[in-house]
Structures are given as C-alpha cells and as structure tokens.
Coordinates of C-alpha atoms and ligand atoms in Angstrom, one line a residue:
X9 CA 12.2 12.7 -71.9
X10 CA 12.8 16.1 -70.6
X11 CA 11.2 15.7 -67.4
X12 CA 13.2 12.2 -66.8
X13 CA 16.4 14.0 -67.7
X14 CA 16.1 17.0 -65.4
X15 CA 15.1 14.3 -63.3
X16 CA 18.3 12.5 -63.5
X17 CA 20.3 15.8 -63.5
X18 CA 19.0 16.5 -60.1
X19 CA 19.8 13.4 -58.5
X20 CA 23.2 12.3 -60.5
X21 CA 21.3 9.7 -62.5
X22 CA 21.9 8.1 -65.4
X23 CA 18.7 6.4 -66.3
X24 CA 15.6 7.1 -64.4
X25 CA 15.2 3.9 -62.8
X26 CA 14.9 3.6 -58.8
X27 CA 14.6 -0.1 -57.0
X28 CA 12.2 0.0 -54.6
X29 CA 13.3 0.0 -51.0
X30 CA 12.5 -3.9 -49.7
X31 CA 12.2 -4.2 -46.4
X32 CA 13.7 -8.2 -46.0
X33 CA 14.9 -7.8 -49.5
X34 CA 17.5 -5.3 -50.7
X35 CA 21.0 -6.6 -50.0
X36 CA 23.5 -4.1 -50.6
X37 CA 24.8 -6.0 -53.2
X38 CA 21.2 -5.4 -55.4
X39 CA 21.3 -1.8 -54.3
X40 CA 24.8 -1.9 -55.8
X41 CA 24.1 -3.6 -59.4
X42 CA 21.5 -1.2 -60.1
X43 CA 23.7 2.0 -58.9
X44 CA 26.3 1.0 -60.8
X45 CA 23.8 0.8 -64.1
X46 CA 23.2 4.7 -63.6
X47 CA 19.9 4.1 -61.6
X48 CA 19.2 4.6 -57.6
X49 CA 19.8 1.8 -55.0
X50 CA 17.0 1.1 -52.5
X51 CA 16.8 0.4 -49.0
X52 CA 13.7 -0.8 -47.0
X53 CA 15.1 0.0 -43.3
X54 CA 11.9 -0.9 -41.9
X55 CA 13.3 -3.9 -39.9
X56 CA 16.7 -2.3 -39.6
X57 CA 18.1 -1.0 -36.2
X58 CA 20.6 2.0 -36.2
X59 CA 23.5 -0.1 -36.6
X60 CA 22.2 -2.1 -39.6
X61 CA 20.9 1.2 -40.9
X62 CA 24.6 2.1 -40.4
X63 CA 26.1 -1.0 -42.3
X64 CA 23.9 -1.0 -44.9
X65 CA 25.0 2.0 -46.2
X66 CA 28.6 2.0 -45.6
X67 CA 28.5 -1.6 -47.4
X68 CA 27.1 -0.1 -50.7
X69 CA 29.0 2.8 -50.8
X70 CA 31.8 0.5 -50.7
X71 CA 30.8 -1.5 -53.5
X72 CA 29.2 2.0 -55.5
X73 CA 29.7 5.9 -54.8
X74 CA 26.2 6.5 -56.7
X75 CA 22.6 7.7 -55.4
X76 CA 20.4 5.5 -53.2
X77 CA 17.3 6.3 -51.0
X78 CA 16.6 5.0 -47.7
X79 CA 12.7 4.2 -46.6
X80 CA 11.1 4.2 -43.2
X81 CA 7.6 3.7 -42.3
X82 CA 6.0 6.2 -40.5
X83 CA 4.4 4.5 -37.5
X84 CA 0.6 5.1 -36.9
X85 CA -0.1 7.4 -33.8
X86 CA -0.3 6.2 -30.6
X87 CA -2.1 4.5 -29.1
X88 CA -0.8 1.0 -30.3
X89 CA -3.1 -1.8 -31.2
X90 CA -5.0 -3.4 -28.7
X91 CA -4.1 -6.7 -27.5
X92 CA -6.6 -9.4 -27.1
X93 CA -6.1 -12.5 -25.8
X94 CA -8.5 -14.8 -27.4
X95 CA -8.0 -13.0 -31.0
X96 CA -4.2 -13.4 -30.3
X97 CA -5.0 -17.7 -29.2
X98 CA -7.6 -17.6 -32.1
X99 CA -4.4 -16.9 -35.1
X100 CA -1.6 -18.6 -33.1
X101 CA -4.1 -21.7 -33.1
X102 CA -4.6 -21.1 -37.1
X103 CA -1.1 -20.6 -37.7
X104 CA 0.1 -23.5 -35.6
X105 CA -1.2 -25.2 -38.8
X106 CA 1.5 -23.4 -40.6
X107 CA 4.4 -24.1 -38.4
X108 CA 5.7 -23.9 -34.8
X109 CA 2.5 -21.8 -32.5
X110 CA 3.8 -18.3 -32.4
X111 CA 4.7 -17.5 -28.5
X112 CA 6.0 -13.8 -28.2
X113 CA 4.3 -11.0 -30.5
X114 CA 5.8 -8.1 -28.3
X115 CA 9.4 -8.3 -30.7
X116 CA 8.2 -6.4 -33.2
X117 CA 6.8 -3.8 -31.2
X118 CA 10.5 -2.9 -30.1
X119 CA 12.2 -0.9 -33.1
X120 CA 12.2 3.0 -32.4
X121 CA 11.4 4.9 -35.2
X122 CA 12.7 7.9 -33.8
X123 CA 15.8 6.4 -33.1
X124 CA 15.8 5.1 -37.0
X125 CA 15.6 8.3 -38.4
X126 CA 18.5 9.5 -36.4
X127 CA 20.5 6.8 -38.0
X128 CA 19.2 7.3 -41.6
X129 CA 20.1 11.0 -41.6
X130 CA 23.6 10.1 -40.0
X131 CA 23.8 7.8 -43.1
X132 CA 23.5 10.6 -45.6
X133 CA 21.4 8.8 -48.6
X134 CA 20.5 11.0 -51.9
X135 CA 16.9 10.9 -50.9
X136 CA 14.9 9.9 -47.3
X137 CA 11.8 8.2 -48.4
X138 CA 8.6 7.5 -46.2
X139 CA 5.4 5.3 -46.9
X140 CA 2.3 4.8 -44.5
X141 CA 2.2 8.8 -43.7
X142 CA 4.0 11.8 -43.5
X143 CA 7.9 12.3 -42.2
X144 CA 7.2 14.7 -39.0
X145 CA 7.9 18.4 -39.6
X146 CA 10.9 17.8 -37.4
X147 CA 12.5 15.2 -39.3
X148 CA 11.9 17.0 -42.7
X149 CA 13.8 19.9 -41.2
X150 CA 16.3 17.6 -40.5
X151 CA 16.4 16.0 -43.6
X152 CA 16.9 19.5 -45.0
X153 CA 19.2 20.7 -43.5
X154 CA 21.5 17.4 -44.0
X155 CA 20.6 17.7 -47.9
X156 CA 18.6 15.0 -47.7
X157 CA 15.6 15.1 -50.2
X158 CA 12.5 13.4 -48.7
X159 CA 10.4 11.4 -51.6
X160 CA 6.6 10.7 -50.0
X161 CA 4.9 7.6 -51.3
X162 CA 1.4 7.8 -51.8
X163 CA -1.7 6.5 -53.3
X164 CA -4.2 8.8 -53.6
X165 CA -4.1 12.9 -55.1
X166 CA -5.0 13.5 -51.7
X167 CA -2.3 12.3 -50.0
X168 CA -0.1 13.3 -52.7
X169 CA -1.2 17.4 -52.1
X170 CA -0.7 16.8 -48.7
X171 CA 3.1 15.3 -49.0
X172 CA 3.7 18.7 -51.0
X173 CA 2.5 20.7 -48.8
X174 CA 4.1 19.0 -46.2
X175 CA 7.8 19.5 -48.0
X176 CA 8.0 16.3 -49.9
X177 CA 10.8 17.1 -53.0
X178 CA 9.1 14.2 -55.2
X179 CA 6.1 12.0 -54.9
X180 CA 6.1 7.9 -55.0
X181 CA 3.1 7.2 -56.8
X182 CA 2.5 3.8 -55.4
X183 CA -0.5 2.2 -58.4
X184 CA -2.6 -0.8 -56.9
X185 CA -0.5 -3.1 -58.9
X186 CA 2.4 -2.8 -56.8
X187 CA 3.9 -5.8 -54.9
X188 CA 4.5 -5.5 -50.7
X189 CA 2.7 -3.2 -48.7
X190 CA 0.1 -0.8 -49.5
X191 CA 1.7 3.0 -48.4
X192 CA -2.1 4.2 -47.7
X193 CA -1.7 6.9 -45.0
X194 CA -4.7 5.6 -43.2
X195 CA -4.7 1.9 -42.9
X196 CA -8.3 1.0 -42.8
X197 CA -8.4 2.9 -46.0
X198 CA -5.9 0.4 -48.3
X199 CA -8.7 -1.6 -49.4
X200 CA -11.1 0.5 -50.2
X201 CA -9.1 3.1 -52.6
X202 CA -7.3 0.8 -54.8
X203 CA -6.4 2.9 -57.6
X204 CA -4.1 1.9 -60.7
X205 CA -1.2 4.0 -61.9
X206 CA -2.9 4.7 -65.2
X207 CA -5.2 6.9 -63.3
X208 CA -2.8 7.5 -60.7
X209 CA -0.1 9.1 -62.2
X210 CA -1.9 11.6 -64.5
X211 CA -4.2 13.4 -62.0
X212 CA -1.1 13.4 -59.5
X213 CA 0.7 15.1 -62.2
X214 CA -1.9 17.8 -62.3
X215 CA -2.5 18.3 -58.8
X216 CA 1.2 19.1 -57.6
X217 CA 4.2 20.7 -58.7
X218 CA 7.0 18.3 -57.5
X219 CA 8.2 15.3 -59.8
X220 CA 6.3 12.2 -59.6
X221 CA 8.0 8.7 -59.3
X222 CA 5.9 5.8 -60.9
X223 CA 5.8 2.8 -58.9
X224 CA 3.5 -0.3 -58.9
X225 CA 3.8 -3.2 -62.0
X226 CA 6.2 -1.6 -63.8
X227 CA 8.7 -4.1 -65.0
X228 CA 10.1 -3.4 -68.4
X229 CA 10.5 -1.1 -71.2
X230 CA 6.7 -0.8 -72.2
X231 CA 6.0 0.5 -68.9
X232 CA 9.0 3.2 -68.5
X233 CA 7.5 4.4 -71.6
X234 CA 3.8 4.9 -70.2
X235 CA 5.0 5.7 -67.1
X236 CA 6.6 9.1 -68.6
X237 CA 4.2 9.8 -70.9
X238 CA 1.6 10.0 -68.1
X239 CA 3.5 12.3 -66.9
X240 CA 6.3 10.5 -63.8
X241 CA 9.6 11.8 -64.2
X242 CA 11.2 8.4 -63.4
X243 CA 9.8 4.8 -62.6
X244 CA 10.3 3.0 -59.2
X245 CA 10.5 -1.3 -59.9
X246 CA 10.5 -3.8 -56.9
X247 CA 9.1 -7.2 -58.1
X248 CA 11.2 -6.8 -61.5
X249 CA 14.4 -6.7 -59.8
X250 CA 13.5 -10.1 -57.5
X251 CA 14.7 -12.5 -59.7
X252 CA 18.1 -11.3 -60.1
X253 CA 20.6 -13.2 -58.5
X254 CA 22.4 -10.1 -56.5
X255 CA 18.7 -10.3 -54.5
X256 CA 19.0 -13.8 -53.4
X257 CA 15.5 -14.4 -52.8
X258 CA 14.3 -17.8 -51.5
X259 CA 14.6 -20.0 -54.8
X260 CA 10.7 -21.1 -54.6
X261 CA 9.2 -17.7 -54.0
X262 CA 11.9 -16.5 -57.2
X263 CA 10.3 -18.8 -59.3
X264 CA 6.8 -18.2 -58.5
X265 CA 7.3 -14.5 -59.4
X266 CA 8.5 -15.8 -62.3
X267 CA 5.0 -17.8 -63.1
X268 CA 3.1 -15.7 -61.5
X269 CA 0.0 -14.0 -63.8
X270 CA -1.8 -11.0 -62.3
X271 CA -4.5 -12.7 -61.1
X272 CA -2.1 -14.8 -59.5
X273 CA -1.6 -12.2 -56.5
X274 CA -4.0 -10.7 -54.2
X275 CA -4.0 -8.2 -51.3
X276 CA -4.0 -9.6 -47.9
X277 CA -3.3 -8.8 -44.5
X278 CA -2.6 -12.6 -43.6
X279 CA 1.2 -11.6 -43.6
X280 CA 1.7 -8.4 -41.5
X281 CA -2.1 -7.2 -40.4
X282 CA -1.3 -4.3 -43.0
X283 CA -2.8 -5.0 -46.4
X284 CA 0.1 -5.8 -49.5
X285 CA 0.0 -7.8 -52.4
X286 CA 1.2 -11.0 -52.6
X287 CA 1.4 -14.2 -54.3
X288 CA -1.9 -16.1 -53.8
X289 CA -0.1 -19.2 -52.2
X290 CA -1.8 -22.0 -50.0
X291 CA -1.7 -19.8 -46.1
X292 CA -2.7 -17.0 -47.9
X293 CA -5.5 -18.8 -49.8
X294 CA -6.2 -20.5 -46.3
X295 CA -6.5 -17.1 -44.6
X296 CA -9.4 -15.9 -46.9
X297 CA -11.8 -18.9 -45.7
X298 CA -14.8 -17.8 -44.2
X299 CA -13.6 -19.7 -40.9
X300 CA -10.1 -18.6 -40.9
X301 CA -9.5 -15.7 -37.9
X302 CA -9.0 -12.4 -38.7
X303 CA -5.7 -11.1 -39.0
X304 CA -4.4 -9.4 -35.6
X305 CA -3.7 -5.5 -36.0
X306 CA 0.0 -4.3 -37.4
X307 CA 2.6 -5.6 -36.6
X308 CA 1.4 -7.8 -34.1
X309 CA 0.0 -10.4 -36.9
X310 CA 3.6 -9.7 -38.2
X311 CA 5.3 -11.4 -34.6
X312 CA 2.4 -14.0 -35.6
X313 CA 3.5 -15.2 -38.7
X314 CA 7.2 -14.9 -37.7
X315 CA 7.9 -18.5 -37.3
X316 CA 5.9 -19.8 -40.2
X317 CA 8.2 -17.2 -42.5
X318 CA 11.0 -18.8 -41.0
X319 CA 10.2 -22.1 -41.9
X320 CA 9.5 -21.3 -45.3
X321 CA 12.6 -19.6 -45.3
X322 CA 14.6 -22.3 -44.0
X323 CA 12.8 -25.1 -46.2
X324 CA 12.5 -22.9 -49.2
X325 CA 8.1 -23.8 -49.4
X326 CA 6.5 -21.3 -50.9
X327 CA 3.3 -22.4 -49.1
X328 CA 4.9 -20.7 -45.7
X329 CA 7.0 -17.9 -47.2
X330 CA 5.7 -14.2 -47.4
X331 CA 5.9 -14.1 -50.9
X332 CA 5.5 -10.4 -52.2
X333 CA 4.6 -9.8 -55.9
X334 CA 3.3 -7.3 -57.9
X335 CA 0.7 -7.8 -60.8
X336 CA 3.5 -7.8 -63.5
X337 CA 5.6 -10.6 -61.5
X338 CA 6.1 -12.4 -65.0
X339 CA 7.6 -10.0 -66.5
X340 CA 11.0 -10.0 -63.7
X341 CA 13.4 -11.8 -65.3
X342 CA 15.8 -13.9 -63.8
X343 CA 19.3 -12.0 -64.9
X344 CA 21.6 -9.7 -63.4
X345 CA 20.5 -6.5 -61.9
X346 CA 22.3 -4.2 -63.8
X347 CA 21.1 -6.2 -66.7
X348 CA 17.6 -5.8 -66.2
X349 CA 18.1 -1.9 -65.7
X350 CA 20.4 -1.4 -68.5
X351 CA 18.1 -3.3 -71.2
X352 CA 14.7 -1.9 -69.7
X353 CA 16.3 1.7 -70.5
X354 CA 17.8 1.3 -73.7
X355 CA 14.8 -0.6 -75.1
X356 CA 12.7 2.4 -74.0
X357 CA 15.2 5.0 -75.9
X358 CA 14.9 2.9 -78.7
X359 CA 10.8 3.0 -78.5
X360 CA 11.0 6.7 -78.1
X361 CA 13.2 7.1 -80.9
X362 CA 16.2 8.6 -78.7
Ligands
LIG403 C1 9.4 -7.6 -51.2 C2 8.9 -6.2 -51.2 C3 9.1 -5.4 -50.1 C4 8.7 -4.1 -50.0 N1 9.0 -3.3 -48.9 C5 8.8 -2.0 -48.9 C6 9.2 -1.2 -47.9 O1 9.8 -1.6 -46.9 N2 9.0 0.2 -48.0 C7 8.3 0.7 -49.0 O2 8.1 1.9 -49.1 N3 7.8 -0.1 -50.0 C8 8.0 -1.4 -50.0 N4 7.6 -2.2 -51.0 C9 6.8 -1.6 -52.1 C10 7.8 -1.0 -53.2 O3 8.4 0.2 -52.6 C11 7.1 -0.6 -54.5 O4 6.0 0.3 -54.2 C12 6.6 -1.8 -55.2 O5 7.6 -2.8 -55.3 C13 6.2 -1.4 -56.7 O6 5.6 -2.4 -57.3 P1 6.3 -3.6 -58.2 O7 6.8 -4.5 -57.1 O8 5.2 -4.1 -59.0 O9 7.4 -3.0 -58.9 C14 8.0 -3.5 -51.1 C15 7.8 -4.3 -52.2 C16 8.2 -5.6 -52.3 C17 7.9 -6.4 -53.5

C-alpha cells in the first residue's frame, strides 16, 4: 500500500489503476470514465496521425482534467520488411477466403513515428509510454524537458534494466497473459520468452529501482492485490475494461471476451505479422493449419487483413474481427468504466484490511 500510494501521489492518482493504451480501442470517452474514477486514461496512438493525436487529447481533457498516458510503438530499425510477391499472393489468396482479396499493403507503411512523437509531446500527457523498444535518447530528452514521464513496457528483466538505464520513470511489466500485442523489444523473440507476471513482476522488482506497473490478466480485485504484493506499485488492465459500454467494442467480440476462458485465446501473428493474444476464433484457428501461409512481416500482414477486419467490423462476426483478449477475459464485466475501477479498488482495500 505504500508503494501504490506514493505511486498515486506522484502522478495525481486516486487509485492505482491505469487502462491500457488500445490502439483501435480507447475512445476518449473510456479514457474519461476511468479518469474521472481517480485512475489514468489510456491512449494507444499507434494508428493515430498528429492531428488525431491532437484531438484525442483535447477531447478528454474536455470531458476530465485528470492523468492519462499516451503510447507509441517504437518502430524496428530500418531496413523495413522485405516484400515478396508470391508470399504477399500466397495470404491475399488465403485471406480472400475471409473477405474482399487485400490489394494495397503499402498504407500502413505511411505513419511517421517521428512526426507522432512531435504531436504526443505537443499534447502534454502525464506520462509518454513506449512498447516494442526503447523511446530514442532524443525523444526522452524531449519528453523531459516537457515534464513528460516516459513508462517503458517490457517483458523480460533484461529489457526492463535496459529501460532504466535508458531513463524510463516506471516500467510496464507486460506478463504473457496480456491481451493485444506482445511489447518484446526484439520481435522474433515474443514467442520464445513468454513469461507470466507472477515471475515477472518479482525479479523486475529486484533488478531496478523505478516503480513497476503490472500489466497482463489482471482484471479485478484478486489481482490488484497480488499484483502489489509482488511488488508493482499500480496495475495496468486492458481486456477488463472492454466490456464497458464507454468502449464501444463490436457487440460479438464484447461478448466473446465475456465467455472467453484462458485457454480460449492464443498468441498469433495471423492479425498484424507481430505476435499478440487473441481470442481463438475461426481465421485465427484457420491460420494455424499446417497449409495455411505464413503470416507476411509487420505491418504488412496488418494492410493484409485490413479488409477482412472491416467486414467483421461492419457485420459485427466474430469469425473476421481482430478480437484481442487476455487470459482473464471472463472476468471483464460488462458495466460502466468507472464502475469497474471504483469496485475493483475498494474490494481490494477491503481485502487488505484498509
Ligand atoms: C485491444 C487491445 C489493444 C492494445 N493495444 C496496445 C497498444 O497500442 N500499445 C500498447 O502498449 N499495448 C497495447 N495493448 C496491450 C495493453 O497495453 C496491455 O499490455 C494489456 O491489455 C494487458 O493485459 P490485459 O488485456 O489482460 O489487461 C493492447 C491490448 C488490447 C487488449
């Protein structure tokens, strides 16, 4: 309890409860609900240019004047993936199966994270936050010198000792169980170091000096609780806060969440070509057949599935929708934001005896 409430004291909380930042789904108006409870607003600005960067945060500062982070991912060095022409026929063939062929997989390719930075720091959030590597020296000087504190996702010790001595203010310890994308520095290593927050958490806490942010399955008071005593300061929740109605998530993917067991999700690359978890649902089922094409590198399998996500989007079938989820999906409940926040808190006070 100390450590959450210096936490909070630092960063004008008043529980220490974060939303994850959801690339594709964190509305201001979620960001909001859970502000206004006393926790931190999230923003995944991943598919965001600068002027939606820009709107984003001027639209929940008018709905909430409390703390929120803003995420980018840190783009792998160049050179950019390969193209290859009868990989690239091989999954649009595949995928025609899930809706129109994809044509065009340059448009994702066209976001400059360079120029998204600028915007974030113009924004002015609490707290920058980065996931697939390191923020660039220059940037975290920048952050700094805007007041911006920079949390590092990670999911090893090692990358966690090198986000502190990189500048980080706070590590995201991102456990296996999370739902959406794996923040691995190295891509080809995602798969091969999956490692759960119970060990996670603990030897991170030993290894650095910072405060550490638990993230991955935690979805209610029972996990806030093991979170601190591990040894987090605070607890980062994504999938938890999906079935609120301020998210407005596609109605069938909501509900699967909502049925979803742990086995019921699975890591795949079938989505973006990076690996994140994910409900097990018929493509992505399809996609681990022996005959199915490997996925094309990030983010060109991402321009790939682009029109079968729109379909499912449009026609609200889980079958075609990129359906993120993390292993406690079943525990999100469908209420409001501020809701979930307020009772996940004061059920873990009462626990602790506080
Ligand atoms: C729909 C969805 C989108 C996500 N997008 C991002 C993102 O853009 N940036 C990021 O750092 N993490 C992203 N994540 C991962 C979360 O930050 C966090 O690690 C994860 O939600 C924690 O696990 P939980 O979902 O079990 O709570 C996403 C997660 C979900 C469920």
């Amino acid at each position: 309890m100390r450590r959450a409430d210096e936490f909070c004291a630092a960063y004008g909380l008043k529980v220490p409860i974060l939303m994850a930042p959801m690339a594709g789904a964190c509305p201001p108006a979620l960001a909001a609900a859970v502000m206004k409870a006393g926790g931190m607003g999230g923003c995944g600005a991943l598919l965001m240019d600068p002027e939606t960067i820009a709107r984003w945060a001027a639209d929940v500062r008018a709905k909430s004047d409390g703390p929120f982070q803003m995420n980018l991912w840190v783009p792998d060095p160049p050179p950019p993936p390969p193209r290859d022409a009868a990989r690239e026929a091989a999954v649009a063939d595949f995928l025609a199966n899930w809706g129109p062929r994809p044509v065009d997989l340059s448009a994702e390719l066209s976001i400059s994270f360079a120029d998204q930075c600028e915007a974030l720091i113009d924004a002015r959030p609490t707290a920058a936050s980065s996931i697939m590597g390191l923020f660039p020296p220059e940037t975290v000087d920048q952050l700094r010198a805007r007041d911006i504190r920079w949390f590092a996702t990670v999911t090893t010790v090692t990358e966690a000792l090198e986000a502190e001595r990189a500048g980080a203010d706070a590590i995201l310890a991102q456990g296996s169980e999370a739902g959406g994308h794996r923040g691995a520095f190295k891509a080809d290593k995602a798969e091969a170091q999956p490692i759960g927050l119970v060990s996670l958490v603990p030897t991170i806490c030993d290894a650095v000096s910072i405060p550490v942010i638990a993230t991955g399955g935690l979805a209610d008071a029972r996990g806030l609780v093991a979170a601190l005593a591990l040894g987090a300061s605070a607890v980062q929740i994504g999938t938890a806060l999906l079935r609120a109605p301020e998210a407005a998530l596609s109605p069938a993917w909501a509900e699967g969440i909502g049925q979803a067991r742990p086995e019921d999700t699975t890591v795949t690359r079938a989505f973006s070509g990076r690996p994140g978890r994910a409900l097990r649902t018929d493509y992505v089922a399809a996609s681990e057949r022996p005959d199915a094409p490997a996925p094309l590198p990030y983010p060109l399998q991402r321009s790939a599935t682009g029109p079968m996500r729109a379909k499912g989007r449009q026609e609200n079938d889980l079958a075609y929708i990129q359906a993120w989820a993390g292993q406690s999906a079943s525990l999100a409940r469908a209420t409001a934001a501020g809701d979930i926040v307020a009772s996940i808190w004061a059920e873990a006070r009462a626990t602790l005896g506080q």
